[in-house]
PDB file of C-alpha atoms in Angstrom:
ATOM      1  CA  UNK A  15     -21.920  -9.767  -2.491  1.00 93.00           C
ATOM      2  CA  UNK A  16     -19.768 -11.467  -0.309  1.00 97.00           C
ATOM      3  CA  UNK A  17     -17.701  -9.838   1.811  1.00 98.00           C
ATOM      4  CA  UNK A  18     -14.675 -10.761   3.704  1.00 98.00           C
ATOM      5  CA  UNK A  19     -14.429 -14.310   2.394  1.00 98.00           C
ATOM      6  CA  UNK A  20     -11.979 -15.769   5.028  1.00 98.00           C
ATOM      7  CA  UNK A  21     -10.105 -17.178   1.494  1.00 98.00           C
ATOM      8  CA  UNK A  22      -9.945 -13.557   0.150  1.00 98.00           C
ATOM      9  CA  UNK A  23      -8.933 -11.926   2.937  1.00 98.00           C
ATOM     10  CA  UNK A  24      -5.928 -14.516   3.102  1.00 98.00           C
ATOM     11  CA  UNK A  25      -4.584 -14.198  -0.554  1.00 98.00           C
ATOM     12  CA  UNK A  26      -4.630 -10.073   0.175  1.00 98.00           C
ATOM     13  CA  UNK A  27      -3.163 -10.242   3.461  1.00 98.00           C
ATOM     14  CA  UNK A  28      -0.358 -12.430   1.485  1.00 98.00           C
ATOM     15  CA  UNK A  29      -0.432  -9.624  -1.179  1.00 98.00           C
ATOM     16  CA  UNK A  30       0.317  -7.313   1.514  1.00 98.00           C
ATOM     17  CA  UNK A  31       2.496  -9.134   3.544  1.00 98.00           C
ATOM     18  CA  UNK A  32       5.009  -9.219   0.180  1.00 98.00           C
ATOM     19  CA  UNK A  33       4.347  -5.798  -1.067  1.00 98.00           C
ATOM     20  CA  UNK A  34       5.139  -4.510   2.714  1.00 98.00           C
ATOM     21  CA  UNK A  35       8.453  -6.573   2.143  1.00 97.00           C
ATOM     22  CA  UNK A  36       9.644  -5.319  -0.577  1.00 97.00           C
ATOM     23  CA  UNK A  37       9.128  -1.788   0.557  1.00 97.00           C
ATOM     24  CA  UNK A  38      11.433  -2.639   3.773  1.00 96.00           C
ATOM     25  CA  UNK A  39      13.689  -4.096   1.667  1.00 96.00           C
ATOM     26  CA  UNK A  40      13.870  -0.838  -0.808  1.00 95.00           C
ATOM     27  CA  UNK A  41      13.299  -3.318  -4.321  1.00 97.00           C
ATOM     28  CA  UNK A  42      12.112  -0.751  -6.550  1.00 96.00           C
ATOM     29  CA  UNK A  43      11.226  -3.201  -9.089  1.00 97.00           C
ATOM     30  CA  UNK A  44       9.201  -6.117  -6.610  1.00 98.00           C
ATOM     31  CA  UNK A  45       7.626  -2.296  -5.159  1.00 97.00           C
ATOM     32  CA  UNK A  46       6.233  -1.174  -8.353  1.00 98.00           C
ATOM     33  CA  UNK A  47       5.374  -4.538  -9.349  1.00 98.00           C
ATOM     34  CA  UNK A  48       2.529  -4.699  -6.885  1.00 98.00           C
ATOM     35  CA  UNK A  49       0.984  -1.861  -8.330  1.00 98.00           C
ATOM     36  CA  UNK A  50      -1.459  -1.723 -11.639  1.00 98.00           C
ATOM     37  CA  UNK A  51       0.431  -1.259 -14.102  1.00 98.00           C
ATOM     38  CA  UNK A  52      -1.315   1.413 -16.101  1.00 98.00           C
ATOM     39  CA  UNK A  53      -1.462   5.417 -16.680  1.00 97.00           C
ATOM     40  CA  UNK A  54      -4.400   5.350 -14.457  1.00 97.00           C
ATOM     41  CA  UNK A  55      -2.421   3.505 -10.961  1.00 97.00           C
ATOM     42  CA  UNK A  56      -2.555   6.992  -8.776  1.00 97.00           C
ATOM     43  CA  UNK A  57      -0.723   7.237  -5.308  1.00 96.00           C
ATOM     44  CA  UNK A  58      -0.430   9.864  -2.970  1.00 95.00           C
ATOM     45  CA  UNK A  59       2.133  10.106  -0.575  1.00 91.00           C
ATOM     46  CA  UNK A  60       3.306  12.314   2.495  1.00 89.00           C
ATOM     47  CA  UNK A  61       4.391  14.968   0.335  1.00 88.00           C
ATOM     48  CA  UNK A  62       4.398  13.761  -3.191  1.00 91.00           C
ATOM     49  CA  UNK A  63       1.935  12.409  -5.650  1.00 94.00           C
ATOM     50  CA  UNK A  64       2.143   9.936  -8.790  1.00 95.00           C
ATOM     51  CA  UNK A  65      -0.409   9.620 -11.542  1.00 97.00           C
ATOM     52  CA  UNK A  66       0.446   6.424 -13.558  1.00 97.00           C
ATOM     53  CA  UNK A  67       3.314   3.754 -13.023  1.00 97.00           C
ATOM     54  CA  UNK A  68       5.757   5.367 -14.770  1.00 97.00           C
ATOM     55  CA  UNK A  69       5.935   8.441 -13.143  1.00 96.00           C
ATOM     56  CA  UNK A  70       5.867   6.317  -9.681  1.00 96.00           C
ATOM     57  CA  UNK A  71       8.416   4.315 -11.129  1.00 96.00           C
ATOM     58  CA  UNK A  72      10.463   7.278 -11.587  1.00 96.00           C
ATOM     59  CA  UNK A  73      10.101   9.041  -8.169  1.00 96.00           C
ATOM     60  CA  UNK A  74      10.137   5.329  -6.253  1.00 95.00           C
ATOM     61  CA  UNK A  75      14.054   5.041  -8.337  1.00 95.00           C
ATOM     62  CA  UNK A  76      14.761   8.120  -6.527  1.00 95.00           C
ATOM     63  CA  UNK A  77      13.817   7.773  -3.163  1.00 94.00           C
ATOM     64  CA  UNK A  78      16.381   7.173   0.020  1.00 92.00           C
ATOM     65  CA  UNK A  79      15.249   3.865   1.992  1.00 90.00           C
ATOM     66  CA  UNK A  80      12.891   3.622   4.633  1.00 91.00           C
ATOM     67  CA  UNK A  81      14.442   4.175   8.154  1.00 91.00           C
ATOM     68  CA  UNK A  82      14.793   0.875  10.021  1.00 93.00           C
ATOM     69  CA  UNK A  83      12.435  -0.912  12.370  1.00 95.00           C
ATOM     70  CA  UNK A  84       9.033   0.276  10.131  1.00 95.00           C
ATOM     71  CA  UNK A  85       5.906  -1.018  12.189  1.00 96.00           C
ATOM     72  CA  UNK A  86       2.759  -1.610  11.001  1.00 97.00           C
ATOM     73  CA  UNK A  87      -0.336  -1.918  13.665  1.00 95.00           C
ATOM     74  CA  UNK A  88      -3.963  -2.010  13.497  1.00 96.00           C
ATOM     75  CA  UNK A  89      -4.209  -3.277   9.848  1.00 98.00           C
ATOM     76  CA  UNK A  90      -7.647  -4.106   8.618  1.00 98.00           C
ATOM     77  CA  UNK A  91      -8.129  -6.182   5.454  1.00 98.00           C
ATOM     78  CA  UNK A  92     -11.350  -5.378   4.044  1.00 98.00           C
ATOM     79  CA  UNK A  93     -12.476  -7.556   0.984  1.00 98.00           C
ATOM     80  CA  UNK A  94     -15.678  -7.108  -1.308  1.00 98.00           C
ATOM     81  CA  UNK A  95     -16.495 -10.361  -3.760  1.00 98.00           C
ATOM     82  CA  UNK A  96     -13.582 -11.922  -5.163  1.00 98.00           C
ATOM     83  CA  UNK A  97     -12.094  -9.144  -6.585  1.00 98.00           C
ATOM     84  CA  UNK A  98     -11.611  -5.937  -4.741  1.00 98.00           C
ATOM     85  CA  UNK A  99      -9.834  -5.315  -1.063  1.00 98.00           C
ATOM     86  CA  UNK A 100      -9.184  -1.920   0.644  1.00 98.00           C
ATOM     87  CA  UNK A 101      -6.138  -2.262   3.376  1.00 98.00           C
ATOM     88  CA  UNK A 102      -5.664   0.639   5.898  1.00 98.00           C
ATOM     89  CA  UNK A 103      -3.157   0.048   8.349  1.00 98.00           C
ATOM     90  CA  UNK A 104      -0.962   2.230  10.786  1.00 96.00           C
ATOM     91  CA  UNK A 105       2.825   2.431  10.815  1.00 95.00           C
ATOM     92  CA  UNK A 106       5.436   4.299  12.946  1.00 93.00           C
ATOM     93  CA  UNK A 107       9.131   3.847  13.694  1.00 92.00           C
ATOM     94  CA  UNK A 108      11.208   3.263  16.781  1.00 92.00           C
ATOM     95  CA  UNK A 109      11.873   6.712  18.437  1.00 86.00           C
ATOM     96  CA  UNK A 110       9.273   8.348  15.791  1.00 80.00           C
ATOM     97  CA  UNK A 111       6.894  10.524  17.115  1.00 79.00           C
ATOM     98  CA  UNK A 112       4.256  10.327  14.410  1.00 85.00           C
ATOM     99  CA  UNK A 113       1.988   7.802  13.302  1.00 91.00           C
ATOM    100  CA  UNK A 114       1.457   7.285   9.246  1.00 94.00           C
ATOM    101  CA  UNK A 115      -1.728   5.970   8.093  1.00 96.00           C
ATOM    102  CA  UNK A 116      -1.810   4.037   4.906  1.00 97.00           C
ATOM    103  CA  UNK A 117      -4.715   3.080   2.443  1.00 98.00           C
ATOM    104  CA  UNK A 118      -4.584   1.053  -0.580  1.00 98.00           C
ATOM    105  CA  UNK A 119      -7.135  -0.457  -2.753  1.00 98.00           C
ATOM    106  CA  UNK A 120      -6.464  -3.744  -4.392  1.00 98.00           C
ATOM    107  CA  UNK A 121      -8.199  -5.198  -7.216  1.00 98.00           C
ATOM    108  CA  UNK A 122      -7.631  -9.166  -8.547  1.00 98.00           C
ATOM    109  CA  UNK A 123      -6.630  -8.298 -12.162  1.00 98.00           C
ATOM    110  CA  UNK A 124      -5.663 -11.267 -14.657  1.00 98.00           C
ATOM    111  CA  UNK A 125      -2.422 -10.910 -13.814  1.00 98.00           C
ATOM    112  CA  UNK A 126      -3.152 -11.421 -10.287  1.00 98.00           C
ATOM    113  CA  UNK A 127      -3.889  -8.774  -7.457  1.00 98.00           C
ATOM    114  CA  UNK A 128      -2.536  -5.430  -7.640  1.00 98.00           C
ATOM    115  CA  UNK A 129      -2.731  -2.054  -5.891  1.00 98.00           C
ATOM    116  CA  UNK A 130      -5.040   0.507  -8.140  1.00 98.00           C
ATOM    117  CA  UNK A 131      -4.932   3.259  -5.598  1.00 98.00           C
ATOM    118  CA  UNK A 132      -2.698   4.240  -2.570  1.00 98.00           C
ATOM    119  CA  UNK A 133      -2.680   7.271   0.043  1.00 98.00           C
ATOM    120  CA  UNK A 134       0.012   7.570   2.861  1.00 96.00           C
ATOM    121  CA  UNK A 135      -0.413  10.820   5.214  1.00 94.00           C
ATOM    122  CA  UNK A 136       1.763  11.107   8.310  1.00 87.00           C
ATOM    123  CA  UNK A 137      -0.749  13.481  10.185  1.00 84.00           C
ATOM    124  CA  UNK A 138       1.282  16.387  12.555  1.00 76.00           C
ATOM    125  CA  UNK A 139       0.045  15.926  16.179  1.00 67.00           C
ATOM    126  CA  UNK A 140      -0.709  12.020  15.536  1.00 62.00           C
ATOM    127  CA  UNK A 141       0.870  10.485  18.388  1.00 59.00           C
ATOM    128  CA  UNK A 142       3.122   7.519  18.244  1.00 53.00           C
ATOM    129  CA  UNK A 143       0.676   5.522  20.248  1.00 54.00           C
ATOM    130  CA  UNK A 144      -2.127   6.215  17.932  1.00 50.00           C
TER     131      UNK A 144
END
């Protein structure tokens, strides 16, 4: 198995790049659309939890925008063959004192590559810094 094809790594970072856009942006539909669609997509979040895209599509419909200024930092890209990529990254916002950590794990489906599994956790005590 190959892994981290410089070619992969590319089309996920691009992946991630537009799904991390859309998220800033608060567009529900281009959001969801990154995921699997399928009863079996599961995320976990900070203090919620979806099993399947229609119950994420319900509780991402209901959710206030992200504050302003979201930063990402210390992203790794992580690909396995063609097909599957895990991307952890870091986040925080200006004047926020905590530090989220995000994980998602992409698969290249035939409708193109979409997230199959996603866990955000904003840890108490994680400084801003790290």
């Amino acid at each position: 198995m190959d892994v981290d094809r410089p070619e992969v790594v590319a089309e996920v970072a691009a992946e991630f790049a537009g799904y991390e856009a859309a998220l800033t942006a608060g567009d529900v539909d281009a959001i969801i659309g990154y995921f699997w669609a399928s009863a079996r997509t599961v995320r976990f979040g900070v203090a919620d939890h979806q099993v399947g895209i229609a119950e994420q599509r319900r509780w991402r419909a209901a959710q206030p925008p992200l504050p302003p200024g979201r930063r990402l930092h210390g992203t790794v890209i992580s690909t396995f063959g063609a097909d599957t990529a895990v991307v952890n990254t870091f986040f925080d916002y200006p004047g926020g004192g905590t530090t989220g950590r995000q994980t998602q794990t992409w698969v290249r489906l035939p409708v193109g590559w979409r997230i199959v599994s996603a866990h955000v956790s904003e840890p108490a005590g994680v400084p801003a810094d790290r």
